[in-house]
Amino acid sequence: MSPENTSDPKNAALSMTERFGAREADGIVRCDACPVLCRIRPGKSGACGRYSNSEGELTRTDPLVLVQKTLEDGDTMIPFNDGASEWDGNLIRNETFVTAIGSGTTYPDYKPAPFIVSTDYKGLDTVTVVSEGIFSYCGVKIKIDTDKHLGHETSAVYCKGERVGHVTTGEYGSQMLSLGGVNHLTGGSKKEGRITCETLLALCNRGAVELTIDGGSSVIVEAGKAPIIDGVKEQRMRVGCGSATIGIFAQQWHGHVDDVIVVDEHITGVLSEHQAGKCLNIPPSGIKVNGRRSTPGRYFNVANPGLGWGGTDIVDPLSIIKDIDQNVARPGQTLLLTTTTGEESSFFTLNNDYQLVQTEMPAEISKVVNRIGENCEPSLCSVIFIGGAGGSLRAGVTENPVKLTRSVKQSLTRVSMGGSPVYIWPGGGITIMVDVTRMPTNSFGYVPTPAIVAPIEFTLPKDLYQELGGHMDYIVSLGSVMEQFGEDARKDNWIPANPWPLEKQ
Ligand code: SF4
């Protein structure tokens, strides 16, 4: 690492009060870290609780979070030496990543980001620009693994009586919600904005939140945990739609049952009519189901959506049967009705009056129904934070923000949040998505504007940073960050499922 990396960086000599605010009369400090500009009395905290006045000094209440790799068997131990600091004997310090969690925010944005850290990583002079971004344009997408019908698409979603989002397009085996966004944060009443912000904050920090869907269910959502729908903990994510379930298990049913109907709100499958049944030479059973036939053995709209069998409102499975053709059906033939999770299933035999009578399920059939269950993954809630970092936040990184956007789009600058990988949307701006369970705990904060505070880091080669118009005078070495903040910092183990944020991807 070249010595100029650490030569008298402009931020280094400044106290936190000087960097993020100002001292006023009577021991009051002003916090400049967001547009609220709190005037904080001694011993008190600002409106967001993130800054306090400790003996006349502005103090960040949460520690800076460092993510560290621990050495594993076979790792080479390289003594840390940044060329400016004394080696303290710590063998893994260059395997430390300074996240933006607890780093603070500079406002207005033209001020350089709180930390611009240089690291010599694998022989490359690397710069990471670290800041807690204030996201007025942000929200969460929630994936709830369930075949239950939670509410109609576009239905409003409420939390504590306030509208905070809506039901969006369902995905394969999951219901989807879209919460937050600038319209709920800023476009409604003050209370709507506040509750929306609280809801997003709790969800992003992996708290449990109860949501109510207009005309639908109530669901408790917690990232990485099973949803609780109308008081019942969901267990399984469906193996596929009804047609896919037929396709997967047709061969295993063949020879043990005459027909199978897999009840599903979206696509109900009928084995004897389905292509899978045709390929196995399964003869027609004469049993017809309700709904609209899409293609052979695949039916839409067999019932109304609901919390019954397969996400329909069916409680009695036989209510799905429209007709039994006595010219085709034969007494004694058997029928399995199941759902796509195998959680509901019944076995029937056709009697001499051409009525289906529930009979004991043969062991061979139970085995396949159980296998449906085995193939279902556990039902989980996934919370994905989405935010736009394409605005003024970029000025804290470089004097010419569009160059940063371009370098991110060209994958020359890596973006991470709390050291975790993000997905960057194509098109204009820097619109990012991150799985909150891959981030350190309590990564998120808020300010009462209202907006969500989220960590964001930009990592790029130092020469590129200079080319982009970066704040070169504010670069500090990793060593000096460790010396100044290392003792009080929270040190989290790196999550091995994440790529190391300094590694070229
Ligand atoms: S709300 Fe928080 S960040 Fe904003 S000025 Fe007040 S203390 Fe500072």
XYZ file of C-alpha atoms and ligand atoms in Angstrom:
513
model
C 0.000 0.000 0.000
C 1.406 3.366 -0.898
C 2.128 5.740 1.993
C -0.056 8.563 0.572
C -3.093 6.434 1.428
C -2.748 7.439 5.008
C -1.046 10.802 4.822
C -3.092 13.185 6.916
C -6.553 12.324 5.614
C -8.917 15.227 6.123
C -11.386 13.411 8.368
C -8.783 11.842 10.596
C -8.227 14.753 12.971
C -11.891 15.681 13.304
C -14.099 14.654 16.208
C -17.466 13.091 15.473
C -19.161 16.370 16.434
C -17.101 18.222 13.864
C -17.703 15.608 11.206
C -21.409 15.020 11.703
C -22.660 18.141 13.444
C -21.722 21.198 15.460
C -21.462 22.373 19.066
C -24.000 24.974 20.194
C -24.563 26.945 23.404
C -25.392 25.226 26.728
C -23.622 22.008 25.783
C -26.118 21.283 23.012
C -24.806 19.511 19.940
C -26.497 19.669 16.586
C -26.618 16.478 14.581
C -26.227 17.045 10.847
C -26.528 13.399 9.874
C -29.978 13.806 8.351
C -32.382 16.599 7.361
C -34.038 16.587 10.799
C -30.964 18.381 12.226
C -31.691 17.485 15.856
C -30.386 19.751 18.588
C -29.443 17.278 21.280
C -29.110 18.248 24.918
C -26.410 16.662 27.101
C -27.266 13.099 28.040
C -30.061 12.896 25.467
C -30.477 11.173 22.121
C -31.646 12.543 18.807
C -35.042 11.700 17.324
C -33.843 8.469 15.674
C -31.904 7.249 18.697
C -28.792 6.751 16.548
C -26.891 9.765 17.903
C -26.629 11.116 21.414
C -24.942 13.921 23.268
C -22.329 12.382 25.512
C -20.613 15.063 27.600
C -20.983 17.646 24.865
C -19.841 15.349 22.073
C -22.004 13.904 19.352
C -21.783 10.148 19.738
C -23.057 7.327 17.564
C -25.093 5.093 19.855
C -24.563 1.861 17.888
C -21.077 0.524 17.304
C -19.426 0.339 13.941
C -19.767 -3.234 12.655
C -16.751 -5.049 11.271
C -17.103 -8.318 9.438
C -14.159 -10.625 9.943
C -13.051 -13.844 8.384
C -11.887 -16.442 10.816
C -8.974 -18.605 9.805
C -9.811 -22.117 8.796
C -7.575 -25.151 8.428
C -5.330 -24.666 5.438
C -5.643 -20.851 5.350
C -2.383 -18.998 5.026
C -1.814 -16.582 7.888
C -0.519 -13.280 6.558
C 0.639 -10.640 9.052
C -1.259 -7.411 8.570
C 0.850 -4.384 7.710
C -0.589 -1.367 5.966
C 2.729 0.463 5.730
C 1.622 3.156 8.148
C 0.720 1.377 11.368
C 2.742 -0.779 13.662
C 1.888 -4.416 13.244
C -0.016 -5.376 16.367
C 0.446 -9.085 15.907
C -3.075 -9.570 14.584
C -2.682 -12.086 11.799
C -6.047 -11.644 10.161
C -6.650 -7.913 10.189
C -6.514 -7.625 6.418
C -9.427 -10.091 6.416
C -11.563 -7.426 8.038
C -14.242 -5.527 6.167
C -15.544 -2.226 7.510
C -19.305 -2.302 6.959
C -21.453 0.784 6.874
C -23.484 -0.400 9.871
C -22.931 2.160 12.603
C -20.691 4.258 10.361
C -22.965 7.292 10.330
C -24.301 9.437 7.533
C -23.042 12.660 6.099
C -25.619 15.276 5.200
C -25.853 17.146 2.911
C -24.552 14.506 0.605
C -21.722 16.423 -1.025
C -19.728 15.840 2.151
C -17.481 12.789 1.785
C -18.863 9.543 3.190
C -18.059 8.795 6.857
C -15.362 6.242 6.009
C -13.367 5.897 2.831
C -11.144 2.978 3.699
C -8.144 1.733 1.793
C -7.180 -1.913 2.052
C -4.366 -3.777 0.442
C -6.239 -6.883 -0.626
C -4.270 -9.537 -2.461
C -1.789 -6.938 -3.660
C -4.432 -4.540 -5.014
C -4.922 -1.097 -3.541
C -8.649 -1.149 -2.874
C -10.938 1.557 -1.591
C -14.261 0.941 0.166
C -16.597 3.902 0.582
C -18.773 3.288 3.603
C -21.948 5.129 4.540
C -25.335 4.596 6.076
C -27.677 5.712 3.337
C -30.966 7.429 4.061
C -33.513 5.754 1.815
C -36.750 7.649 1.281
C -37.288 5.482 -1.778
C -37.299 1.978 -0.404
C -39.475 -0.922 0.542
C -39.508 -4.653 0.975
C -40.695 -7.476 -1.199
C -41.941 -10.377 0.890
C -42.182 -13.938 -0.364
C -44.436 -16.129 1.759
C -44.122 -19.817 0.966
C -47.695 -21.044 1.084
C -50.340 -22.348 -1.278
C -52.988 -20.616 0.848
C -54.835 -17.704 -0.674
C -53.922 -14.714 1.497
C -55.831 -12.104 -0.484
C -56.483 -10.957 -4.017
C -53.736 -9.358 -6.052
C -53.539 -5.563 -5.500
C -55.420 -5.878 -2.172
C -54.188 -3.439 0.436
C -51.920 -4.693 3.229
C -52.300 -3.061 6.636
C -50.145 -2.901 9.727
C -51.490 -1.397 12.949
C -54.466 -0.108 10.952
C -52.385 1.768 8.374
C -52.051 0.853 4.742
C -48.397 -0.081 4.191
C -48.418 -1.946 0.878
C -50.286 -4.394 -1.309
C -50.491 -7.985 -2.491
C -48.485 -8.356 -5.662
C -48.130 -11.072 -8.279
C -47.907 -14.530 -6.748
C -44.874 -16.569 -7.664
C -44.429 -20.311 -7.982
C -45.501 -21.795 -4.679
C -45.461 -18.470 -2.860
C -47.585 -15.439 -2.191
C -45.880 -12.067 -2.627
C -46.354 -8.748 -0.851
C -44.867 -5.389 -1.727
C -44.573 -3.034 1.241
C -43.343 0.491 1.700
C -42.131 2.645 -1.143
C -42.109 6.374 -1.372
C -45.893 6.686 -1.765
C -46.574 5.074 1.604
C -43.586 6.714 3.297
C -44.305 10.233 2.103
C -47.513 10.315 0.075
C -50.138 9.517 2.694
C -50.843 10.812 6.174
C -48.055 11.401 8.675
C -49.229 8.326 10.591
C -49.171 6.167 7.458
C -45.580 7.230 6.804
C -44.540 6.553 10.389
C -46.162 3.118 10.581
C -44.804 2.180 7.154
C -41.306 3.130 8.299
C -41.713 1.173 11.546
C -42.989 -1.859 9.626
C -40.095 -1.813 7.174
C -37.569 -1.335 9.956
C -38.904 -4.241 11.985
C -39.033 -6.554 8.962
C -35.534 -5.613 7.783
C -34.129 -6.177 11.260
C -35.779 -9.606 11.188
C -38.540 -8.826 13.649
C -41.985 -10.445 13.538
C -44.709 -8.193 12.112
C -48.429 -8.891 11.868
C -49.939 -7.842 8.559
C -53.594 -7.870 7.596
C -54.734 -8.219 4.031
C -57.878 -6.428 2.963
C -60.579 -9.075 2.437
C -58.063 -11.819 3.213
C -55.929 -13.260 5.969
C -53.761 -11.978 8.740
C -50.187 -13.197 8.549
C -47.244 -12.879 10.887
C -44.116 -12.373 8.822
C -40.568 -12.797 10.128
C -37.609 -13.125 7.770
C -36.275 -16.666 7.687
C -39.184 -18.080 9.731
C -42.395 -19.877 8.789
C -45.390 -17.594 8.219
C -48.270 -17.790 10.690
C -51.477 -17.483 8.703
C -54.648 -16.737 10.648
C -52.953 -18.131 13.749
C -51.709 -21.348 12.119
C -48.009 -21.878 11.471
C -47.461 -22.894 7.855
C -45.339 -26.012 7.450
C -44.698 -26.804 3.827
C -44.117 -25.034 0.563
C -45.926 -26.890 -2.208
C -43.934 -29.239 -4.407
C -45.305 -27.635 -7.558
C -48.686 -26.841 -9.095
C -51.267 -29.631 -9.415
C -50.138 -30.438 -12.935
C -46.460 -30.544 -11.929
C -47.308 -32.855 -9.017
C -48.989 -35.228 -11.464
C -45.898 -35.009 -13.685
C -43.532 -35.799 -10.813
C -45.411 -38.706 -9.200
C -47.467 -40.284 -12.031
C -45.149 -43.237 -12.415
C -45.157 -43.943 -8.679
C -48.988 -43.987 -8.590
C -49.274 -46.102 -11.729
C -50.636 -49.581 -10.983
C -51.730 -48.667 -7.428
C -54.682 -46.346 -8.117
C -56.987 -45.781 -11.102
C -56.995 -41.981 -11.049
C -55.512 -39.084 -9.072
C -56.724 -35.508 -8.761
C -54.245 -32.980 -7.331
C -56.284 -30.044 -6.071
C -54.659 -26.662 -6.618
C -56.125 -23.175 -6.789
C -54.151 -22.389 -9.921
C -53.755 -25.591 -11.949
C -55.523 -28.741 -10.780
C -54.161 -31.948 -12.322
C -56.120 -35.083 -13.312
C -53.841 -38.076 -13.862
C -55.931 -40.084 -16.364
C -56.365 -37.060 -18.658
C -52.871 -35.613 -18.188
C -50.083 -36.267 -20.676
C -48.217 -38.092 -17.894
C -51.168 -40.522 -17.616
C -51.400 -40.897 -21.384
C -47.706 -41.821 -21.593
C -48.324 -44.509 -18.964
C -51.442 -45.795 -20.825
C -53.704 -45.015 -17.887
C -57.301 -45.433 -19.169
C -59.958 -42.701 -18.708
C -61.782 -42.909 -15.386
C -64.907 -41.009 -16.385
C -64.445 -38.669 -13.395
C -64.824 -35.016 -14.422
C -63.789 -32.028 -12.291
C -65.152 -28.500 -12.098
C -63.290 -25.600 -13.626
C -61.982 -24.537 -16.996
C -59.932 -27.071 -18.936
C -56.690 -25.521 -20.114
C -54.961 -28.501 -21.725
C -55.562 -32.238 -21.166
C -55.566 -33.005 -17.444
C -54.974 -29.389 -16.408
C -57.864 -27.325 -15.009
C -58.088 -23.690 -13.914
C -60.617 -22.203 -11.454
C -61.811 -25.506 -9.966
C -63.057 -23.546 -6.934
C -62.766 -20.164 -5.312
C -59.503 -19.188 -3.618
C -59.389 -19.770 0.128
C -57.729 -21.510 3.028
C -59.041 -24.995 2.207
C -57.591 -27.727 0.034
C -54.744 -26.512 -2.202
C -55.413 -22.819 -1.652
C -59.072 -23.203 -2.674
C -62.140 -22.820 -0.482
C -62.802 -26.562 -0.745
C -63.354 -28.322 2.567
C -65.060 -31.434 1.195
C -62.711 -32.723 -1.523
C -65.541 -34.421 -3.415
C -67.075 -31.008 -4.087
C -64.514 -30.674 -6.877
C -66.172 -33.553 -8.832
C -68.555 -32.297 -11.501
C -69.673 -35.588 -12.966
C -68.958 -39.317 -13.212
C -69.572 -40.745 -16.669
C -71.169 -44.143 -16.027
C -70.331 -45.250 -19.569
C -66.654 -44.971 -18.756
C -66.312 -45.395 -14.986
C -66.540 -48.860 -13.464
C -67.541 -49.860 -9.919
C -64.521 -50.713 -7.799
C -62.206 -48.209 -9.408
C -60.155 -46.109 -7.029
C -59.388 -42.404 -6.791
C -56.806 -40.446 -4.808
C -57.459 -36.788 -4.035
C -54.474 -34.888 -2.677
C -53.032 -31.403 -2.483
C -49.662 -30.221 -3.717
C -48.165 -30.503 -0.241
C -49.736 -33.854 0.622
C -51.055 -32.251 3.819
C -54.596 -33.082 2.741
C -55.366 -36.381 1.036
C -58.239 -38.872 0.816
C -58.741 -42.166 -0.945
C -62.052 -43.235 -2.501
C -63.566 -46.297 -4.156
C -66.459 -46.131 -6.627
C -69.373 -48.285 -5.383
C -72.014 -50.052 -7.446
C -74.182 -46.917 -7.381
C -71.323 -44.951 -8.970
C -70.745 -43.030 -5.791
C -67.310 -42.349 -4.412
C -66.941 -43.791 -0.908
C -63.953 -42.965 1.276
C -61.904 -46.092 1.954
C -58.610 -46.821 3.635
C -55.623 -45.568 1.702
C -53.375 -48.432 0.602
C -49.835 -48.376 1.925
C -48.339 -47.910 -1.573
C -50.408 -44.760 -2.055
C -49.653 -43.404 1.446
C -45.986 -43.818 0.630
C -46.278 -41.584 -2.438
C -48.406 -39.005 -0.596
C -45.729 -38.926 2.102
C -43.128 -38.482 -0.609
C -44.964 -35.348 -1.812
C -44.501 -34.011 1.719
C -40.836 -35.040 1.757
C -40.279 -33.083 -1.433
C -41.823 -29.923 -0.047
C -39.324 -27.476 1.341
C -40.065 -25.840 4.689
C -42.315 -22.841 4.368
C -40.442 -19.593 5.024
C -40.878 -15.837 4.791
C -38.226 -14.075 2.733
C -37.764 -10.340 3.179
C -35.897 -8.553 0.429
C -35.011 -4.905 0.974
C -35.136 -2.794 -2.175
C -33.833 0.747 -2.322
C -32.633 3.351 -4.752
C -29.048 4.478 -4.182
C -28.840 6.320 -7.464
C -29.451 9.766 -5.991
C -27.546 12.193 -3.874
C -25.873 9.508 -1.748
C -23.433 9.088 -4.632
C -21.999 12.547 -4.022
C -20.487 11.262 -0.777
C -18.577 8.763 -2.899
C -17.455 10.882 -5.836
C -17.772 14.405 -7.129
C -19.156 13.124 -10.426
C -21.947 10.722 -9.424
C -22.833 9.419 -12.873
C -19.355 7.931 -13.165
C -20.048 5.881 -10.056
C -23.340 4.662 -11.538
C -21.588 3.648 -14.737
C -18.802 1.831 -12.940
C -21.361 -0.072 -10.848
C -23.212 -1.051 -14.029
C -19.942 -2.203 -15.577
C -19.240 -4.274 -12.436
C -16.049 -2.296 -11.829
C -17.376 -1.054 -8.501
C -18.909 -3.638 -6.192
C -21.850 -2.693 -4.033
C -22.513 -4.461 -0.760
C -24.832 -3.835 2.165
C -23.366 -4.702 5.533
C -20.811 -6.729 3.570
C -23.571 -8.780 1.944
C -24.026 -9.169 -1.801
C -26.775 -7.198 -3.534
C -28.636 -7.568 -6.790
C -28.432 -4.452 -8.938
C -31.305 -3.778 -11.279
C -30.492 -3.039 -14.887
C -31.477 0.333 -16.300
C -30.928 3.747 -14.795
C -29.811 4.541 -11.283
C -28.462 2.155 -8.661
C -31.493 0.199 -7.524
C -30.446 -2.582 -5.207
C -32.044 -5.579 -3.567
C -30.655 -7.554 -0.654
C -31.825 -10.528 1.374
C -31.924 -9.214 4.933
C -31.032 -12.632 6.376
C -27.627 -12.418 4.676
C -26.837 -9.182 6.491
C -25.536 -8.754 10.044
C -28.296 -8.447 12.632
C -29.783 -5.014 13.262
C -28.275 -3.573 10.099
C -31.094 -1.071 9.631
C -32.153 2.129 11.331
C -34.518 4.960 10.557
C -34.857 8.701 10.645
C -38.173 10.387 11.280
C -38.341 12.183 7.925
C -39.497 9.223 7.594
C -36.923 7.077 5.845
C -34.997 3.871 6.379
C -31.294 4.012 7.137
C -29.432 1.153 5.501
C -25.721 0.386 5.199
C -24.122 0.600 1.787
C -20.532 0.089 0.728
C -18.871 0.706 -2.646
C -15.594 -1.157 -3.221
C -13.304 -0.446 -6.150
C -9.612 -0.223 -7.074
C -7.973 2.922 -5.766
C -6.837 4.144 -9.189
C -10.391 3.789 -10.493
C -11.656 5.711 -7.475
C -9.355 8.565 -8.419
C -10.558 8.403 -12.020
C -14.186 8.666 -10.868
C -13.437 11.866 -8.982
C -13.364 10.204 -5.566
C -12.662 12.087 -2.345
C -9.003 11.072 -2.321
C -8.066 13.393 0.546
C -10.436 11.553 2.848
C -9.062 8.058 2.391
C -8.009 6.393 5.621
C -6.224 3.106 5.972
C -7.907 0.043 7.397
C -5.190 0.094 10.042
C -6.136 3.547 11.255
C -9.860 2.633 11.349
C -8.962 -0.389 13.433
C -6.807 1.677 15.757
C -9.451 4.369 16.206
C -12.618 2.262 16.279
C -11.503 -1.372 16.458
C -11.789 -1.739 20.209
C -15.361 -0.471 20.429
C -16.508 -1.994 17.161
C -18.879 -4.936 17.007
C -17.082 -7.788 15.292
C -19.291 -10.171 13.397
C -18.110 -13.347 11.799
C -18.317 -13.265 8.059
C -21.229 -15.337 6.752
C -19.455 -17.934 4.593
C -22.424 -18.172 2.191
C -21.631 -14.577 1.179
C -18.771 -13.782 -1.179
C -15.992 -11.928 0.629
C -16.856 -8.288 -0.188
C -13.307 -7.406 -1.246
C -13.003 -10.398 -3.538
C -13.324 -9.710 -7.258
C -16.591 -11.317 -8.360
S -32.900 12.117 13.449
Fe -31.005 11.061 14.020
S -29.637 11.333 12.270
Fe -31.303 12.806 12.031
S -30.495 14.655 12.942
Fe -31.661 13.596 14.546
S -30.122 12.358 15.618
Fe -29.209 13.017 13.690
